[in-house]
mmCIF file of C-alpha atoms in Angstrom:
data_model
loop_
_atom_site.group_PDB
_atom_site.id
_atom_site.type_symbol
_atom_site.label_atom_id
_atom_site.label_comp_id
_atom_site.label_asym_id
_atom_site.label_seq_id
_atom_site.Cartn_x
_atom_site.Cartn_y
_atom_site.Cartn_z
ATOM 1 C CA MET A 1 -14.292 32.886 12.002
ATOM 2 C CA SER A 2 -16.875 35.056 10.469
ATOM 3 C CA LEU A 3 -20.277 33.976 11.277
ATOM 4 C CA LEU A 4 -21.456 34.894 7.623
ATOM 5 C CA SER A 5 -20.375 32.123 5.602
ATOM 6 C CA PRO A 6 -17.720 29.044 6.854
ATOM 7 C CA SER A 7 -14.736 29.106 5.608
ATOM 8 C CA ILE A 8 -13.512 26.744 3.062
ATOM 9 C CA ALA A 9 -11.098 24.124 4.212
ATOM 10 C CA PRO A 10 -8.397 22.857 1.876
ATOM 11 C CA ALA A 11 -8.003 20.110 0.242
ATOM 12 C CA SER A 12 -6.072 18.276 2.667
ATOM 13 C CA GLU A 13 -8.645 18.666 5.383
ATOM 14 C CA HIS A 14 -11.402 16.027 5.864
ATOM 15 C CA VAL A 15 -13.704 18.193 8.356
ATOM 16 C CA ALA A 16 -14.573 21.586 7.994
ATOM 17 C CA ARG A 17 -15.309 22.551 11.485
ATOM 18 C CA PRO A 18 -18.469 24.631 12.772
ATOM 19 C CA PRO A 19 -17.251 28.240 15.150
ATOM 20 C CA TRP A 20 -18.016 27.128 18.718
ATOM 21 C CA GLN A 21 -20.729 29.992 18.836
ATOM 22 C CA ALA A 22 -23.054 27.162 16.938
ATOM 23 C CA TYR A 23 -22.527 24.543 19.852
ATOM 24 C CA ALA A 24 -22.997 27.890 22.783
ATOM 25 C CA ALA A 25 -26.285 28.655 20.665
ATOM 26 C CA MET A 26 -27.536 24.939 20.493
ATOM 27 C CA ILE A 27 -27.053 24.482 24.428
ATOM 28 C CA PHE A 28 -28.546 28.346 25.549
ATOM 29 C CA GLY A 29 -31.725 26.841 23.128
ATOM 30 C CA LEU A 30 -31.922 23.839 24.785
ATOM 31 C CA ILE A 31 -32.235 25.873 27.883
ATOM 32 C CA CYS A 32 -34.321 28.662 26.673
ATOM 33 C CA ILE A 33 -36.691 25.512 25.195
ATOM 34 C CA ALA A 34 -36.917 23.328 28.473
ATOM 35 C CA THR A 35 -38.965 26.207 30.301
ATOM 36 C CA SER A 36 -41.526 26.060 27.971
ATOM 37 C CA GLY A 37 -43.629 23.388 30.657
ATOM 38 C CA ILE A 38 -42.862 26.153 33.176
ATOM 39 C CA PHE A 39 -44.766 28.784 31.753
ATOM 40 C CA VAL A 40 -47.613 26.702 29.960
ATOM 41 C CA ARG A 41 -47.623 25.092 33.793
ATOM 42 C CA TRP A 42 -48.325 28.665 34.838
ATOM 43 C CA ALA A 43 -50.438 30.069 32.183
ATOM 44 C CA GLY A 44 -52.840 26.609 32.570
ATOM 45 C CA LEU A 45 -54.238 27.602 28.858
ATOM 46 C CA PRO A 46 -54.776 24.809 26.372
ATOM 47 C CA GLY A 47 -52.275 23.536 24.310
ATOM 48 C CA PRO A 48 -52.898 24.797 20.909
ATOM 49 C CA VAL A 49 -54.198 28.688 22.438
ATOM 50 C CA ALA A 50 -50.750 28.805 24.648
ATOM 51 C CA ALA A 51 -48.844 27.967 21.082
ATOM 52 C CA PHE A 52 -50.607 30.141 19.410
ATOM 53 C CA TYR A 53 -49.489 33.346 21.364
ATOM 54 C CA ARG A 54 -46.209 32.307 22.075
ATOM 55 C CA THR A 55 -46.121 32.374 18.079
ATOM 56 C CA LEU A 56 -47.951 35.485 17.136
ATOM 57 C CA ILE A 57 -45.416 37.597 20.241
ATOM 58 C CA ALA A 58 -42.790 36.339 19.006
ATOM 59 C CA ALA A 59 -43.558 37.288 15.117
ATOM 60 C CA SER A 60 -44.476 40.345 16.403
ATOM 61 C CA ALA A 61 -41.523 41.148 18.220
ATOM 62 C CA LEU A 62 -39.316 40.152 15.698
ATOM 63 C CA ALA A 63 -41.404 41.748 12.707
ATOM 64 C CA ILE A 64 -39.446 45.125 12.307
ATOM 65 C CA PRO A 65 -35.944 43.669 11.796
ATOM 66 C CA PHE A 66 -37.246 41.032 9.863
ATOM 67 C CA GLY A 67 -38.655 43.916 7.213
ATOM 68 C CA LEU A 68 -35.189 45.659 7.491
ATOM 69 C CA ARG A 69 -33.839 42.251 6.083
ATOM 70 C CA ALA A 70 -36.596 41.287 3.631
ATOM 71 C CA ARG A 71 -34.847 43.218 0.964
ATOM 72 C CA GLN A 72 -31.818 41.094 0.872
ATOM 73 C CA ILE A 73 -33.416 37.669 0.672
ATOM 74 C CA GLN A 74 -33.122 36.147 -2.656
ATOM 75 C CA TRP A 75 -36.891 34.077 -2.574
ATOM 76 C CA SER A 76 -37.446 31.378 -4.776
ATOM 77 C CA ARG A 77 -40.075 28.772 -5.188
ATOM 78 C CA ARG A 78 -38.618 26.015 -3.528
ATOM 79 C CA SER A 79 -37.000 28.259 -0.704
ATOM 80 C CA LEU A 80 -41.253 29.258 0.163
ATOM 81 C CA ALA A 81 -41.846 25.908 0.323
ATOM 82 C CA ILE A 82 -39.398 25.093 2.939
ATOM 83 C CA VAL A 83 -40.495 27.561 5.206
ATOM 84 C CA ALA A 84 -44.025 26.896 4.664
ATOM 85 C CA ALA A 85 -43.038 22.876 5.176
ATOM 86 C CA ALA A 86 -41.326 23.437 8.228
ATOM 87 C CA GLY A 87 -43.658 26.160 9.430
ATOM 88 C CA VAL A 88 -46.557 23.542 9.385
ATOM 89 C CA LEU A 89 -44.378 20.659 10.783
ATOM 90 C CA PHE A 90 -43.141 22.763 13.707
ATOM 91 C CA ALA A 91 -47.199 23.884 14.634
ATOM 92 C CA CYS A 92 -48.161 20.386 14.342
ATOM 93 C CA ASP A 93 -45.330 19.578 16.634
ATOM 94 C CA MET A 94 -46.397 21.953 19.307
ATOM 95 C CA GLY A 95 -49.954 21.754 18.838
ATOM 96 C CA LEU A 96 -50.491 18.016 19.005
ATOM 97 C CA TRP A 97 -47.949 17.300 21.620
ATOM 98 C CA ASN A 98 -49.800 19.835 24.043
ATOM 99 C CA THR A 99 -53.000 17.782 22.842
ATOM 100 C CA ALA A 100 -51.453 14.503 23.487
ATOM 101 C CA VAL A 101 -51.014 15.320 27.207
ATOM 102 C CA GLN A 102 -54.634 15.614 27.911
ATOM 103 C CA TYR A 103 -55.128 11.350 26.740
ATOM 104 C CA THR A 104 -52.042 10.008 28.026
ATOM 105 C CA SER A 105 -49.841 10.354 30.665
ATOM 106 C CA VAL A 106 -46.742 13.327 30.365
ATOM 107 C CA GLY A 107 -44.450 10.427 31.151
ATOM 108 C CA ASN A 108 -45.686 8.491 28.010
ATOM 109 C CA ALA A 109 -45.946 11.627 25.800
ATOM 110 C CA VAL A 110 -42.230 12.197 26.302
ATOM 111 C CA LEU A 111 -40.562 9.355 26.542
ATOM 112 C CA LEU A 112 -42.111 8.776 22.611
ATOM 113 C CA GLY A 113 -41.815 11.985 21.897
ATOM 114 C CA ASN A 114 -38.161 11.827 22.752
ATOM 115 C CA THR A 115 -37.685 8.772 19.722
ATOM 116 C CA ALA A 116 -37.443 11.546 17.309
ATOM 117 C CA PRO A 117 -34.078 11.727 17.149
ATOM 118 C CA ILE A 118 -34.296 7.608 15.396
ATOM 119 C CA TRP A 119 -36.072 8.970 12.998
ATOM 120 C CA VAL A 120 -33.663 12.289 11.994
ATOM 121 C CA GLY A 121 -30.934 9.888 12.139
ATOM 122 C CA LEU A 122 -32.683 7.516 9.460
ATOM 123 C CA GLY A 123 -33.451 10.643 7.685
ATOM 124 C CA ALA A 124 -30.241 11.917 7.561
ATOM 125 C CA ILE A 125 -28.789 8.545 6.467
ATOM 126 C CA LEU A 126 -31.658 8.505 3.321
ATOM 127 C CA LEU A 127 -32.030 11.890 2.442
ATOM 128 C CA TYR A 128 -28.902 13.497 3.267
ATOM 129 C CA ARG A 129 -26.516 10.300 3.108
ATOM 130 C CA GLU A 130 -24.451 11.069 6.151
ATOM 131 C CA ARG A 131 -22.199 7.961 7.619
ATOM 132 C CA LEU A 132 -23.666 7.867 11.178
ATOM 133 C CA ARG A 133 -21.259 6.022 13.081
ATOM 134 C CA ARG A 134 -21.496 3.067 15.833
ATOM 135 C CA ASN A 135 -20.715 6.066 18.140
ATOM 136 C CA PHE A 136 -23.453 8.002 17.110
ATOM 137 C CA TRP A 137 -25.959 5.400 17.593
ATOM 138 C CA LEU A 138 -24.507 4.137 21.265
ATOM 139 C CA GLY A 139 -24.556 7.854 22.005
ATOM 140 C CA LEU A 140 -28.387 8.124 20.945
ATOM 141 C CA ALA A 141 -28.912 4.861 22.808
ATOM 142 C CA LEU A 142 -27.308 6.024 26.079
ATOM 143 C CA ALA A 143 -29.767 9.731 25.345
ATOM 144 C CA LEU A 144 -33.210 7.922 24.943
ATOM 145 C CA SER A 145 -32.468 5.606 28.089
ATOM 146 C CA GLY A 146 -31.695 8.572 29.943
ATOM 147 C CA ALA A 147 -35.002 10.338 29.294
ATOM 148 C CA ALA A 148 -36.646 7.281 30.099
ATOM 149 C CA ILE A 149 -35.301 6.514 33.694
ATOM 150 C CA ILE A 150 -35.983 10.438 34.118
ATOM 151 C CA LEU A 151 -39.486 9.767 33.476
ATOM 152 C CA GLY A 152 -39.818 6.931 35.718
ATOM 153 C CA ALA A 153 -42.263 3.556 35.805
ATOM 154 C CA ASP A 154 -45.105 5.341 34.914
ATOM 155 C CA ALA A 155 -44.252 5.518 31.291
ATOM 156 C CA LEU A 156 -43.069 2.276 31.066
ATOM 157 C CA ARG A 157 -46.108 0.730 32.902
ATOM 158 C CA SER A 158 -48.314 2.116 30.445
ATOM 159 C CA PRO A 159 -47.210 0.311 27.101
ATOM 160 C CA SER A 160 -50.624 0.499 25.651
ATOM 161 C CA LEU A 161 -51.140 2.348 22.495
ATOM 162 C CA ASN A 162 -54.010 4.488 23.051
ATOM 163 C CA LEU A 163 -54.858 7.794 21.136
ATOM 164 C CA GLY A 164 -52.497 10.097 23.128
ATOM 165 C CA ASN A 165 -49.603 7.904 22.675
ATOM 166 C CA LEU A 166 -49.897 7.648 18.693
ATOM 167 C CA LEU A 167 -50.159 11.117 18.955
ATOM 168 C CA SER A 168 -47.209 11.436 20.889
ATOM 169 C CA LEU A 169 -45.450 9.520 18.406
ATOM 170 C CA LEU A 170 -46.824 11.382 15.321
ATOM 171 C CA VAL A 171 -45.107 14.293 17.462
ATOM 172 C CA SER A 172 -41.700 12.497 17.242
ATOM 173 C CA LEU A 173 -42.420 12.562 13.427
ATOM 174 C CA PHE A 174 -43.718 16.158 13.065
ATOM 175 C CA TYR A 175 -40.710 17.428 15.166
ATOM 176 C CA ALA A 176 -38.244 14.778 13.426
ATOM 177 C CA ALA A 177 -39.187 16.242 9.585
ATOM 178 C CA TYR A 178 -38.789 19.912 11.291
ATOM 179 C CA MET A 179 -35.177 19.552 12.169
ATOM 180 C CA LEU A 180 -33.932 17.876 8.577
ATOM 181 C CA ILE A 181 -36.274 20.521 6.495
ATOM 182 C CA THR A 182 -34.634 23.180 8.870
ATOM 183 C CA GLN A 183 -31.321 21.780 8.426
ATOM 184 C CA ARG A 184 -31.828 22.893 4.180
ATOM 185 C CA GLY A 185 -33.750 25.791 5.273
ATOM 186 C CA ARG A 186 -30.868 27.558 7.189
ATOM 187 C CA ALA A 187 -28.768 27.239 4.047
ATOM 188 C CA ARG A 188 -31.188 29.272 2.609
ATOM 189 C CA PHE A 189 -31.648 31.885 4.883
ATOM 190 C CA ASP A 190 -30.188 33.398 7.787
ATOM 191 C CA ALA A 191 -31.281 32.469 11.106
ATOM 192 C CA LEU A 192 -33.356 35.444 11.770
ATOM 193 C CA SER A 193 -35.046 35.411 8.445
ATOM 194 C CA TYR A 194 -35.956 31.989 8.488
ATOM 195 C CA PHE A 195 -37.246 31.853 12.382
ATOM 196 C CA TRP A 196 -39.447 34.811 11.841
ATOM 197 C CA LEU A 197 -41.195 32.786 8.340
ATOM 198 C CA THR A 198 -41.646 29.534 9.711
ATOM 199 C CA THR A 199 -42.891 31.282 13.021
ATOM 200 C CA VAL A 200 -45.660 32.953 10.923
ATOM 201 C CA VAL A 201 -46.183 30.061 9.456
ATOM 202 C CA SER A 202 -46.742 28.365 12.855
ATOM 203 C CA LEU A 203 -49.024 30.877 13.829
ATOM 204 C CA ILE A 204 -51.225 30.288 10.921
ATOM 205 C CA THR A 205 -51.235 26.706 10.979
ATOM 206 C CA LEU A 206 -52.231 27.164 15.069
ATOM 207 C CA PHE A 207 -54.713 29.763 14.619
ATOM 208 C CA PHE A 208 -56.940 26.891 12.190
ATOM 209 C CA MET A 209 -55.514 24.377 14.596
ATOM 210 C CA THR A 210 -57.319 26.412 17.579
ATOM 211 C CA ARG A 211 -61.155 26.532 15.482
ATOM 212 C CA LEU A 212 -60.725 22.686 14.333
ATOM 213 C CA PHE A 213 -60.412 21.751 18.282
ATOM 214 C CA GLN A 214 -63.166 24.598 18.745
ATOM 215 C CA GLN A 215 -60.841 26.695 21.138
ATOM 216 C CA SER A 216 -60.920 30.129 22.360
ATOM 217 C CA LEU A 217 -58.531 32.470 21.491
ATOM 218 C CA VAL A 218 -59.796 34.960 24.913
ATOM 219 C CA VAL A 219 -57.169 34.415 27.492
ATOM 220 C CA PRO A 220 -57.143 36.056 30.956
ATOM 221 C CA ALA A 221 -55.272 38.962 31.369
ATOM 222 C CA ALA A 222 -53.382 37.011 34.029
ATOM 223 C CA THR A 223 -51.725 34.649 31.617
ATOM 224 C CA PHE A 224 -50.223 37.557 29.325
ATOM 225 C CA PRO A 225 -46.738 37.048 31.395
ATOM 226 C CA PHE A 226 -46.555 33.545 30.879
ATOM 227 C CA LEU A 227 -47.599 33.976 27.320
ATOM 228 C CA LEU A 228 -44.739 36.752 26.827
ATOM 229 C CA GLY A 229 -42.178 34.520 28.514
ATOM 230 C CA MET A 230 -43.741 31.554 25.898
ATOM 231 C CA GLY A 231 -42.454 34.038 23.261
ATOM 232 C CA LEU A 232 -39.312 35.895 24.062
ATOM 233 C CA VAL A 233 -37.705 33.097 26.633
ATOM 234 C CA THR A 234 -38.986 29.787 25.107
ATOM 235 C CA HIS A 235 -39.427 30.291 21.168
ATOM 236 C CA ILE A 236 -37.369 33.285 20.347
ATOM 237 C CA GLY A 237 -34.635 32.597 23.229
ATOM 238 C CA GLY A 238 -34.757 28.890 22.533
ATOM 239 C CA TRP A 239 -35.713 28.238 18.913
ATOM 240 C CA LEU A 240 -34.535 31.605 17.313
ATOM 241 C CA SER A 241 -30.707 29.971 18.894
ATOM 242 C CA VAL A 242 -31.246 26.465 18.186
ATOM 243 C CA ASN A 243 -32.094 27.602 13.960
ATOM 244 C CA TYR A 244 -28.698 29.277 14.053
ATOM 245 C CA ALA A 245 -26.828 26.465 15.231
ATOM 246 C CA GLN A 246 -28.231 24.747 12.892
ATOM 247 C CA GLY A 247 -26.868 26.971 9.945
ATOM 248 C CA HIS A 248 -23.583 25.127 10.981
ATOM 249 C CA LEU A 249 -24.246 21.989 12.399
ATOM 250 C CA PRO A 250 -25.808 18.661 11.080
ATOM 251 C CA ALA A 251 -29.535 17.520 12.380
ATOM 252 C CA SER A 252 -28.413 14.681 13.458
ATOM 253 C CA LEU A 253 -26.221 16.342 15.588
ATOM 254 C CA VAL A 254 -28.458 18.686 17.510
ATOM 255 C CA SER A 255 -31.682 16.639 17.491
ATOM 256 C CA PRO A 256 -30.504 14.257 20.161
ATOM 257 C CA THR A 257 -28.716 17.093 21.854
ATOM 258 C CA MET A 258 -32.296 18.058 22.528
ATOM 259 C CA LEU A 259 -32.740 15.270 24.878
ATOM 260 C CA GLY A 260 -30.954 17.194 27.275
ATOM 261 C CA GLN A 261 -34.404 19.104 27.731
ATOM 262 C CA PRO A 262 -36.233 16.255 30.549
ATOM 263 C CA VAL A 263 -32.513 17.429 32.535
ATOM 264 C CA VAL A 264 -32.702 21.202 32.544
ATOM 265 C CA ALA A 265 -37.099 20.820 33.063
ATOM 266 C CA ALA A 266 -36.580 18.671 35.917
ATOM 267 C CA LEU A 267 -33.884 21.514 37.325
ATOM 268 C CA LEU A 268 -36.287 24.336 36.614
ATOM 269 C CA ALA A 269 -38.834 22.551 38.019
ATOM 270 C CA PHE A 270 -37.258 21.572 41.292
ATOM 271 C CA VAL A 271 -36.237 25.806 41.521
ATOM 272 C CA LEU A 272 -39.035 27.513 40.332
ATOM 273 C CA LEU A 273 -42.095 25.330 41.195
ATOM 274 C CA GLY A 274 -40.448 23.475 43.994
ATOM 275 C CA GLU A 275 -40.433 19.871 42.716
ATOM 276 C CA ALA A 276 -38.303 17.537 44.472
ATOM 277 C CA LEU A 277 -35.228 15.611 42.549
ATOM 278 C CA THR A 278 -35.429 12.213 42.660
ATOM 279 C CA LEU A 279 -32.585 9.659 42.411
ATOM 280 C CA LEU A 280 -33.884 8.750 38.668
ATOM 281 C CA GLN A 281 -34.176 11.833 37.668
ATOM 282 C CA VAL A 282 -30.376 12.322 38.492
ATOM 283 C CA VAL A 283 -29.230 9.423 37.373
ATOM 284 C CA GLY A 284 -31.210 9.758 34.406
ATOM 285 C CA GLY A 285 -29.788 13.148 33.685
ATOM 286 C CA ALA A 286 -25.986 11.868 33.981
ATOM 287 C CA VAL A 287 -27.253 9.364 31.640
ATOM 288 C CA VAL A 288 -28.702 12.052 28.877
ATOM 289 C CA LEU A 289 -25.507 13.812 29.787
ATOM 290 C CA LEU A 290 -23.423 11.719 28.778
ATOM 291 C CA GLY A 291 -25.358 10.079 25.718
ATOM 292 C CA ILE A 292 -25.475 13.765 24.518
ATOM 293 C CA SER A 293 -21.527 14.305 24.847
ATOM 294 C CA TRP A 294 -20.717 10.927 23.297
ATOM 295 C CA CYS A 295 -22.906 11.691 20.431
ATOM 296 C CA ILE A 296 -21.204 15.563 19.906
ATOM 297 C CA GLY A 297 -17.915 13.699 19.851
ATOM 298 C CA HIS A 298 -17.883 10.635 18.216
ATOM 299 C CA GLY A 299 -21.231 11.066 16.075
ATOM 300 C CA VAL A 300 -21.613 12.126 12.433
ATOM 301 C CA THR A 301 -19.207 12.181 8.693
ATOM 302 C CA CYS A 302 -21.115 12.668 5.856
ATOM 303 C CA LYS A 303 -19.612 12.448 1.824
ATOM 304 C CA HIS A 304 -20.090 16.649 0.666
ATOM 305 C CA THR A 305 -21.940 16.615 -2.107
ATOM 306 C CA SER A 306 -21.189 19.648 -3.359
ATOM 307 C CA SER A 307 -18.784 19.198 -6.684
ATOM 308 C CA SER A 308 -16.574 22.195 -5.779
ATOM 309 C CA SER A 309 -14.930 20.683 -2.766
ATOM 310 C CA SER A 310 -13.245 17.032 -2.193
ATOM 311 C CA GLY A 311 -13.641 15.073 1.137
ATOM 312 C CA VAL A 312 -15.987 15.357 3.912
ATOM 313 C CA CYS A 313 -17.993 17.745 5.518
ATOM 314 C CA CYS A 314 -20.961 17.270 7.422
ATOM 315 C CA TRP A 315 -21.875 20.946 8.171
ATOM 316 C CA PRO A 316 -24.595 22.324 6.186
ATOM 317 C CA GLU A 317 -23.807 24.170 2.528
ATOM 318 C CA ARG A 318 -24.932 28.188 3.099
ATOM 319 C CA ARG A 319 -26.220 30.020 0.545
ATOM 320 C CA PHE A 320 -27.508 33.203 2.160
ATOM 321 C CA SER A 321 -25.618 36.492 2.199
ATOM 322 C CA GLY A 322 -26.389 39.351 4.996
ATOM 323 C CA THR A 323 -25.246 40.206 8.659
ATOM 324 C CA MET A 324 -27.606 38.475 10.715
ATOM 325 C CA TRP A 325 -25.821 35.246 11.609
#
């Protein structure tokens, strides 16, 4: 199957199946994104500053490939508005979450931030008319429960809504909105172009965010290897892969799959940082993986809004042309 455009299913088929590469990219992206905490721990920089250099490195690394494709893009005000909104939302997600952990426990921040799939599911119903089956909500509940188990009793012992907790909830809304907008944005751009444009918007937003928080952009030279890791592995390897997957898979499926990050992060911390895995982390990881597999296997159906096709299709329409995903 071509990666440039999905094949049109006959009228007798009810669901257009995405290519296997989309699932592979989603899992690969999840693993790369899970490295973020490791690199941030090693760098030891304020969250918005680390995110600024992360986006700066990613945008610089892919500037030439994007430039070679820019003339092929069919620009429109609506497309630019989608890119701008997605970039700002993603910058707020990165910057505010790293700020939240300064005011609350990491456990609380991650647990509250992981409520994003709930908002994605509701947004998919209201905005995209996706019919989310009961099994989807069961899988999502399992994945969220597993994430809560991984985070342990600390988050459950501190239910009061302080500033950090409120910021974490706000982050979950930014993240959910980004996932929903990206589902439409990827219908208008190829993965590379969409990724680069939103990264540049995020870079500009994060610059102003560091000014707002009065954080210096002068960093020690010793942090450069870790910033490169954030830019090349976490951002390019992770989010470029996820952006590709979102060109074929609905946000209501990609978002709960991202709940696997705590599982992968715990394994990476065990290998790279020597942090021991507890029984709660092992049990929670198993529950998260069970919930994700349940969502993938039983998750989403939605009415196709295009007049050119009948039946049911839950994968986003793709209008771009080109050779890069």
